[in-house]
GROMACS .gro file of C-alpha atoms in nm:
model
  337
    1MET     CA    1   1.252  -0.931  -4.851
    2SER     CA    2   1.477  -0.674  -4.687
    3GLN     CA    3   1.694  -0.477  -4.923
    4LYS     CA    4   2.050  -0.364  -4.881
    5VAL     CA    5   2.285  -0.214  -5.135
    6VAL     CA    6   2.655  -0.264  -5.075
    7THR     CA    7   2.947  -0.136  -5.276
    8SER     CA    8   3.240  -0.339  -5.143
    9ASN     CA    9   3.572  -0.307  -5.320
   10PRO     CA   10   3.896  -0.488  -5.239
   11MET     CA   11   4.063  -0.207  -5.437
   12ALA     CA   12   3.832   0.063  -5.303
   13SER     CA   13   4.106   0.324  -5.289
   14LEU     CA   14   4.120   0.317  -5.670
   15ARG     CA   15   3.747   0.366  -5.727
   16PRO     CA   16   3.755   0.750  -5.700
   17LEU     CA   17   4.039   0.766  -5.953
   18LEU     CA   18   3.856   0.527  -6.185
   19GLU     CA   19   3.544   0.742  -6.166
   20LEU     CA   20   3.745   1.051  -6.263
   21LEU     CA   21   3.912   0.878  -6.558
   22ALA     CA   22   3.595   0.698  -6.670
   23ASP     CA   23   3.502   0.982  -6.909
   24GLY     CA   24   3.801   0.900  -7.131
   25GLN     CA   25   3.919   1.263  -7.126
   26GLN     CA   26   4.260   1.407  -7.038
   27HIS     CA   27   4.315   1.489  -6.670
   28SER     CA   28   4.627   1.655  -6.539
   29GLY     CA   29   4.805   1.506  -6.241
   30GLU     CA   30   4.744   1.832  -6.057
   31SER     CA   31   4.366   1.825  -6.116
   32LEU     CA   32   4.346   1.458  -6.020
   33GLY     CA   33   4.537   1.523  -5.700
   34ALA     CA   34   4.312   1.817  -5.613
   35ALA     CA   35   3.997   1.617  -5.676
   36LEU     CA   36   4.123   1.322  -5.472
   37GLY     CA   37   4.285   1.527  -5.199
   38ILE     CA   38   4.624   1.362  -5.245
   39SER     CA   39   4.965   1.458  -5.380
   40ARG     CA   40   5.069   1.419  -5.743
   41ALA     CA   41   5.313   1.149  -5.631
   42ALA     CA   42   5.025   0.958  -5.472
   43VAL     CA   43   4.826   1.000  -5.794
   44TRP     CA   44   5.114   0.847  -5.989
   45LYS     CA   45   5.123   0.547  -5.754
   46GLN     CA   46   4.750   0.491  -5.802
   47LEU     CA   47   4.784   0.518  -6.179
   48GLN     CA   48   5.049   0.247  -6.166
   49LYS     CA   49   4.810   0.022  -5.975
   50LEU     CA   50   4.554   0.047  -6.254
   51GLU     CA   51   4.785  -0.171  -6.461
   52GLN     CA   52   4.710  -0.451  -6.214
   53LEU     CA   53   4.352  -0.433  -6.338
   54GLY     CA   54   4.466  -0.466  -6.697
   55LEU     CA   55   4.390  -0.101  -6.772
   56SER     CA   56   4.623   0.097  -6.994
   57VAL     CA   57   4.653   0.463  -6.898
   58GLU     CA   58   4.785   0.698  -7.164
   59SER     CA   59   5.000   0.990  -7.051
   60GLU     CA   60   5.088   1.298  -7.252
   61LYS     CA   61   5.341   1.545  -7.126
   62GLY     CA   62   5.184   1.876  -7.039
   63ARG     CA   63   4.829   1.745  -7.074
   64GLY     CA   64   4.792   1.459  -6.827
   65TYR     CA   65   4.639   1.114  -6.825
   66ARG     CA   66   4.343   0.938  -6.978
   67LEU     CA   67   4.185   0.597  -7.021
   68PRO     CA   68   4.130   0.555  -7.397
   69GLY     CA   69   3.762   0.490  -7.461
   70GLY     CA   70   3.673   0.555  -7.099
   71LEU     CA   71   3.492   0.314  -6.869
   72ASP     CA   72   3.126   0.237  -6.810
   73LEU     CA   73   3.151   0.149  -6.440
   74LEU     CA   74   2.892  -0.054  -6.253
   75ALA     CA   75   2.716   0.116  -5.962
   76ALA     CA   76   2.475  -0.056  -5.723
   77ASP     CA   77   2.247   0.247  -5.685
   78GLN     CA   78   2.216   0.290  -6.061
   79ILE     CA   79   2.140  -0.077  -6.117
   80ARG     CA   80   1.863  -0.072  -5.858
   81ALA     CA   81   1.723   0.254  -5.998
   82PHE     CA   82   1.681   0.090  -6.339
   83MET     CA   83   1.478  -0.195  -6.187
   84SER     CA   84   1.104  -0.194  -6.138
   85ARG     CA   85   0.956  -0.199  -5.787
   86SER     CA   86   0.864  -0.565  -5.827
   87GLY     CA   87   1.220  -0.646  -5.931
   88GLN     CA   88   1.365  -0.448  -5.641
   89ALA     CA   89   1.137  -0.633  -5.400
   90LEU     CA   90   1.306  -0.962  -5.493
   91LEU     CA   91   1.655  -0.830  -5.417
   92GLY     CA   92   1.826  -0.919  -5.096
   93THR     CA   93   2.174  -0.768  -5.075
   94LEU     CA   94   2.323  -0.615  -5.389
   95GLN     CA   95   2.702  -0.606  -5.390
   96VAL     CA   96   2.925  -0.450  -5.655
   97LEU     CA   97   3.296  -0.534  -5.634
   98ASP     CA   98   3.582  -0.397  -5.838
   99GLN     CA   99   3.784  -0.717  -5.827
  100VAL     CA  100   3.712  -1.060  -5.680
  101ASP     CA  101   3.836  -1.415  -5.726
  102SER     CA  102   3.496  -1.560  -5.820
  103THR     CA  103   3.147  -1.422  -5.759
  104ASN     CA  104   3.009  -1.777  -5.766
  105ALA     CA  105   3.256  -1.894  -5.502
  106ARG     CA  106   3.177  -1.597  -5.276
  107VAL     CA  107   2.799  -1.639  -5.303
  108LEU     CA  108   2.825  -2.017  -5.265
  109ALA     CA  109   3.015  -1.965  -4.939
  110GLN     CA  110   2.734  -1.741  -4.817
  111MET     CA  111   2.477  -2.002  -4.917
  112ASP     CA  112   2.668  -2.270  -4.725
  113ALA     CA  113   2.658  -2.038  -4.424
  114GLY     CA  114   2.281  -2.000  -4.461
  115GLU     CA  115   2.300  -1.630  -4.546
  116GLY     CA  116   2.291  -1.608  -4.925
  117HIS     CA  117   1.926  -1.614  -5.024
  118GLY     CA  118   1.860  -1.320  -5.255
  119LEU     CA  119   2.223  -1.213  -5.252
  120VAL     CA  120   2.336  -1.061  -5.583
  121MET     CA  121   2.704  -1.004  -5.644
  122LEU     CA  122   2.853  -0.830  -5.947
  123ALA     CA  123   3.220  -0.771  -6.019
  124GLU     CA  124   3.407  -0.552  -6.263
  125GLN     CA  125   3.670  -0.826  -6.284
  126GLN     CA  126   3.719  -1.184  -6.168
  127THR     CA  127   4.067  -1.326  -6.117
  128ALA     CA  128   3.950  -1.688  -6.088
  129GLY     CA  129   3.620  -1.692  -6.275
  130ARG     CA  130   3.493  -2.034  -6.373
  131GLY     CA  131   3.286  -2.175  -6.655
  132ARG     CA  132   3.148  -2.523  -6.709
  133ARG     CA  133   3.379  -2.823  -6.675
  134GLY     CA  134   3.645  -2.621  -6.495
  135ARG     CA  135   3.712  -2.378  -6.779
  136GLN     CA  136   3.834  -2.029  -6.695
  137TRP     CA  137   3.593  -1.743  -6.758
  138VAL     CA  138   3.786  -1.451  -6.901
  139SER     CA  139   3.666  -1.119  -6.756
  140PRO     CA  140   3.864  -0.807  -6.849
  141PHE     CA  141   3.801  -0.515  -6.614
  142ALA     CA  142   3.465  -0.350  -6.693
  143GLY     CA  143   3.442  -0.555  -7.012
  144GLY     CA  144   3.125  -0.746  -6.938
  145ILE     CA  145   2.855  -0.832  -6.687
  146THR     CA  146   2.974  -1.087  -6.433
  147LEU     CA  147   2.716  -1.170  -6.169
  148SER     CA  148   2.601  -1.441  -5.930
  149ILE     CA  149   2.267  -1.484  -5.751
  150GLY     CA  150   2.200  -1.705  -5.451
  151TRP     CA  151   1.855  -1.857  -5.406
  152GLU     CA  152   1.705  -2.116  -5.171
  153PHE     CA  153   1.442  -2.371  -5.269
  154GLN     CA  154   1.225  -2.612  -5.076
  155GLY     CA  155   1.162  -2.958  -5.220
  156GLY     CA  156   1.502  -3.083  -5.323
  157VAL     CA  157   1.712  -3.062  -5.632
  158GLN     CA  158   1.451  -3.231  -5.852
  159ILE     CA  159   1.250  -2.909  -5.875
  160LEU     CA  160   1.550  -2.744  -6.041
  161GLU     CA  161   1.535  -2.963  -6.352
  162GLY     CA  162   1.595  -2.756  -6.663
  163LEU     CA  163   1.689  -2.444  -6.465
  164SER     CA  164   2.011  -2.374  -6.659
  165LEU     CA  165   1.810  -2.373  -6.983
  166ALA     CA  166   1.546  -2.144  -6.832
  167VAL     CA  167   1.824  -1.906  -6.726
  168GLY     CA  168   1.927  -1.889  -7.092
  169VAL     CA  169   1.572  -1.790  -7.186
  170ALA     CA  170   1.571  -1.521  -6.916
  171LEU     CA  171   1.896  -1.377  -7.049
  172ALA     CA  172   1.763  -1.380  -7.404
  173ARG     CA  173   1.459  -1.186  -7.284
  174ALA     CA  174   1.680  -0.931  -7.112
  175LEU     CA  175   1.880  -0.883  -7.432
  176GLU     CA  176   1.559  -0.851  -7.631
  177ARG     CA  177   1.474  -0.540  -7.429
  178PHE     CA  178   1.769  -0.368  -7.600
  179GLY     CA  179   1.701  -0.498  -7.949
  180VAL     CA  180   2.003  -0.729  -7.958
  181PRO     CA  181   1.976  -0.923  -8.286
  182ASP     CA  182   2.030  -1.291  -8.363
  183VAL     CA  183   2.034  -1.423  -8.006
  184ARG     CA  184   2.022  -1.802  -7.982
  185LEU     CA  185   2.070  -2.066  -7.713
  186LYS     CA  186   2.310  -2.358  -7.715
  187TRP     CA  187   2.231  -2.655  -7.492
  188PRO     CA  188   2.272  -2.670  -7.204
  189ASN     CA  189   2.366  -2.319  -7.089
  190ASP     CA  190   2.525  -2.088  -7.345
  191VAL     CA  191   2.384  -1.776  -7.506
  192TRP     CA  192   2.502  -1.733  -7.863
  193CYS     CA  193   2.481  -1.447  -8.110
  194ARG     CA  194   2.560  -1.481  -8.479
  195GLY     CA  195   2.710  -1.824  -8.430
  196ARG     CA  196   2.944  -1.729  -8.146
  197LYS     CA  197   2.929  -1.734  -7.766
  198LEU     CA  198   2.800  -1.416  -7.604
  199ALA     CA  199   2.730  -1.542  -7.251
  200GLY     CA  200   2.774  -1.848  -7.033
  201VAL     CA  201   2.589  -1.983  -6.730
  202LEU     CA  202   2.723  -2.184  -6.437
  203LEU     CA  203   2.489  -2.328  -6.174
  204GLU     CA  204   2.627  -2.459  -5.844
  205LEU     CA  205   2.429  -2.628  -5.565
  206SER     CA  206   2.442  -2.598  -5.189
  207GLY     CA  207   2.271  -2.759  -4.890
  208ASP     CA  208   2.050  -3.067  -4.865
  209LEU     CA  209   1.980  -3.182  -5.220
  210THR     CA  210   1.678  -3.383  -5.102
  211ASP     CA  211   1.504  -3.107  -4.909
  212ARG     CA  212   1.608  -2.744  -4.852
  213CYS     CA  213   1.874  -2.663  -5.107
  214GLY     CA  214   2.033  -2.357  -5.256
  215VAL     CA  215   2.154  -2.273  -5.603
  216VAL     CA  216   2.400  -2.013  -5.719
  217VAL     CA  217   2.330  -1.885  -6.069
  218GLY     CA  218   2.646  -1.747  -6.223
  219VAL     CA  219   2.639  -1.551  -6.549
  220GLY     CA  220   2.917  -1.401  -6.757
  221LEU     CA  221   2.823  -1.186  -7.057
  222ASN     CA  222   3.069  -1.017  -7.292
  223VAL     CA  223   2.983  -0.649  -7.334
  224GLY     CA  224   3.292  -0.483  -7.480
  225LEU     CA  225   3.620  -0.675  -7.479
  226ALA     CA  226   3.925  -0.469  -7.563
  227GLU     CA  227   4.148  -0.581  -7.847
  228GLY     CA  228   4.353  -0.878  -7.732
  229ALA     CA  229   4.141  -0.937  -7.421
  230GLY     CA  230   3.981  -1.249  -7.568
  231ARG     CA  231   4.300  -1.422  -7.675
  232ASP     CA  232   4.265  -1.675  -7.392
  233ILE     CA  233   3.908  -1.770  -7.481
  234ASP     CA  234   3.913  -2.123  -7.624
  235GLN     CA  235   3.605  -2.098  -7.849
  236PRO     CA  236   3.449  -1.852  -8.095
  237TRP     CA  237   3.311  -1.554  -7.904
  238ILE     CA  238   3.136  -1.225  -7.963
  239ASP     CA  239   3.064  -0.920  -7.750
  240LEU     CA  240   2.756  -0.702  -7.728
  241GLU     CA  241   2.934  -0.390  -7.847
  242SER     CA  242   2.998  -0.546  -8.188
  243VAL     CA  243   2.629  -0.619  -8.253
  244ARG     CA  244   2.440  -0.364  -8.042
  245PRO     CA  245   2.675  -0.083  -7.937
  246GLY     CA  246   2.595   0.171  -7.670
  247VAL     CA  247   2.401  -0.040  -7.420
  248ALA     CA  248   2.473   0.095  -7.071
  249ARG     CA  249   2.608  -0.177  -6.844
  250ASN     CA  250   2.405  -0.069  -6.541
  251HIS     CA  251   2.085  -0.073  -6.746
  252LEU     CA  252   2.173  -0.414  -6.890
  253ALA     CA  253   2.259  -0.556  -6.546
  254ALA     CA  254   1.924  -0.432  -6.413
  255ALA     CA  255   1.734  -0.602  -6.696
  256MET     CA  256   1.925  -0.927  -6.643
  257LEU     CA  257   1.851  -0.921  -6.270
  258GLU     CA  258   1.483  -0.850  -6.324
  259GLU     CA  259   1.446  -1.150  -6.555
  260LEU     CA  260   1.659  -1.381  -6.341
  261LEU     CA  261   1.504  -1.292  -6.005
  262THR     CA  262   1.155  -1.333  -6.150
  263LEU     CA  263   1.258  -1.672  -6.288
  264LEU     CA  264   1.399  -1.791  -5.955
  265SER     CA  265   1.101  -1.671  -5.753
  266THR     CA  266   0.848  -1.850  -5.975
  267TYR     CA  267   1.041  -2.161  -6.080
  268PRO     CA  268   0.920  -2.398  -5.806
  269ASN     CA  269   0.564  -2.360  -5.937
  270ALA     CA  270   0.626  -2.291  -6.306
  271GLY     CA  271   0.916  -2.531  -6.368
  272PHE     CA  272   1.086  -2.575  -6.701
  273ALA     CA  273   0.750  -2.630  -6.871
  274ALA     CA  274   0.696  -2.254  -6.868
  275TYR     CA  275   1.021  -2.202  -7.063
  276ARG     CA  276   1.047  -2.508  -7.288
  277ASP     CA  277   0.872  -2.363  -7.593
  278ALA     CA  278   1.069  -2.040  -7.569
  279TRP     CA  279   1.394  -2.237  -7.543
  280LYS     CA  280   1.307  -2.450  -7.845
  281GLY     CA  281   1.231  -2.134  -8.043
  282LEU     CA  282   1.583  -2.009  -7.973
  283ASP     CA  283   1.765  -2.341  -8.021
  284GLN     CA  284   2.088  -2.278  -8.216
  285PHE     CA  285   2.110  -2.637  -8.340
  286ALA     CA  286   1.746  -2.732  -8.399
  287GLY     CA  287   1.720  -3.006  -8.660
  288ARG     CA  288   2.092  -3.008  -8.736
  289GLN     CA  289   2.352  -3.282  -8.714
  290VAL     CA  290   2.547  -3.256  -8.390
  291THR     CA  291   2.802  -3.452  -8.193
  292VAL     CA  292   2.759  -3.505  -7.821
  293HIS     CA  293   3.074  -3.584  -7.622
  294SER     CA  294   3.085  -3.739  -7.277
  295GLY     CA  295   3.433  -3.834  -7.168
  296PRO     CA  296   3.584  -4.066  -7.431
  297ARG     CA  297   3.244  -4.147  -7.583
  298GLN     CA  298   3.056  -3.956  -7.848
  299TRP     CA  299   2.726  -3.979  -8.030
  300VAL     CA  300   2.623  -3.824  -8.363
  301GLY     CA  301   2.265  -3.751  -8.457
  302ALA     CA  302   2.004  -3.490  -8.537
  303SER     CA  303   1.916  -3.243  -8.261
  304ARG     CA  304   1.544  -3.265  -8.177
  305GLY     CA  305   1.519  -3.008  -7.901
  306VAL     CA  306   1.473  -3.088  -7.534
  307ASP     CA  307   1.227  -3.287  -7.326
  308GLU     CA  308   1.017  -3.166  -7.033
  309SER     CA  309   1.314  -3.193  -6.795
  310GLY     CA  310   1.554  -3.005  -7.022
  311ALA     CA  311   1.741  -3.313  -7.143
  312LEU     CA  312   1.876  -3.292  -7.498
  313LEU     CA  313   1.693  -3.509  -7.750
  314LEU     CA  314   1.915  -3.661  -8.015
  315GLU     CA  315   1.778  -3.872  -8.300
  316ILE     CA  316   2.023  -4.154  -8.371
  317ASP     CA  317   1.935  -4.415  -8.635
  318GLY     CA  318   1.568  -4.325  -8.609
  319GLU     CA  319   1.550  -4.346  -8.229
  320LEU     CA  320   1.542  -4.062  -7.975
  321GLN     CA  321   1.806  -4.068  -7.703
  322ARG     CA  322   1.819  -3.833  -7.405
  323PHE     CA  323   2.130  -3.658  -7.274
  324HIS     CA  324   2.149  -3.468  -6.947
  325GLY     CA  325   2.397  -3.204  -6.826
  326GLY     CA  326   2.717  -3.253  -6.633
  327GLU     CA  327   3.009  -3.362  -6.846
  328VAL     CA  328   2.810  -3.372  -7.168
  329SER     CA  329   2.910  -3.108  -7.424
  330LEU     CA  330   2.769  -3.026  -7.761
  331ARG     CA  331   2.948  -2.951  -8.086
  332SER     CA  332   2.787  -2.905  -8.424
  333GLY     CA  333   2.877  -3.176  -8.673
  334GLU     CA  334   2.877  -2.919  -8.951
  335ALA     CA  335   3.188  -2.735  -9.063
  336GLY     CA  336   3.240  -2.387  -8.927
  337GLU     CA  337   3.043  -2.435  -8.604
   0.00000   0.00000   0.00000
């Protein structure tokens, strides 16, 4: 597969300034202007624009400006350098954007145009990120890993059974590389840590669902959310920095891509069967009482893992019932979950 690395930024003019401020140190307006080749007035205008990204720049008279805590910016060349040769070989185009409406929407559009196979898109911030069931995915600037991958399959949508669960396993394996503790999976497509949501997965389909079809795998993982950044999240959440601080975002993104691209390239032959046992071993709700909601209806029973297609198995009054994805959601029946 041909490889291409693209750094495409709707706010590209701000990237040099962000790179200078990323160290979290004080920089005078004069030194920033000299480094950027612009006037101090132009520097001030760019600093004002950073507020549009949700970044708070501190200024101190006589000393200059700084971004408290600095930034760990994504860079396409660094991500690819952290990947193995086999992982790099699976990459098509690798794009890193500063700000975008939705990486899934952009990659899905490319898939619909027949150009998205192997396309990987990451963004520092999404303005219209989506989760399951139309929920908003909150993505503060440089606060997580937000990525989408486009992939084409032959054989119709039936060969993708259980894929969202397998993606969860791939993400857990990527996190395991960095010693992240207490990672679990919540059916059908959430990654949890210490009883709270760490990452979410959204799969979207394109093309002929009976023959040649495409899938966009969207992932959002909380790395380090600033205080107050998660106030709009409607469920208990956690970020990586609170359980395993110091993981470099480019290194983490590379590990995630290696696991996900390997999964996508082998899934038509391996299927969910290759991931079922691993998923069951990470099941957050194994053996516990849960409630499954689907529209106005709900069912209560004991979670008994998943079947060979990835459907949830729920024991109700001694009988196993199967629940598939879509509008089905899962909530623990126990207090505090």
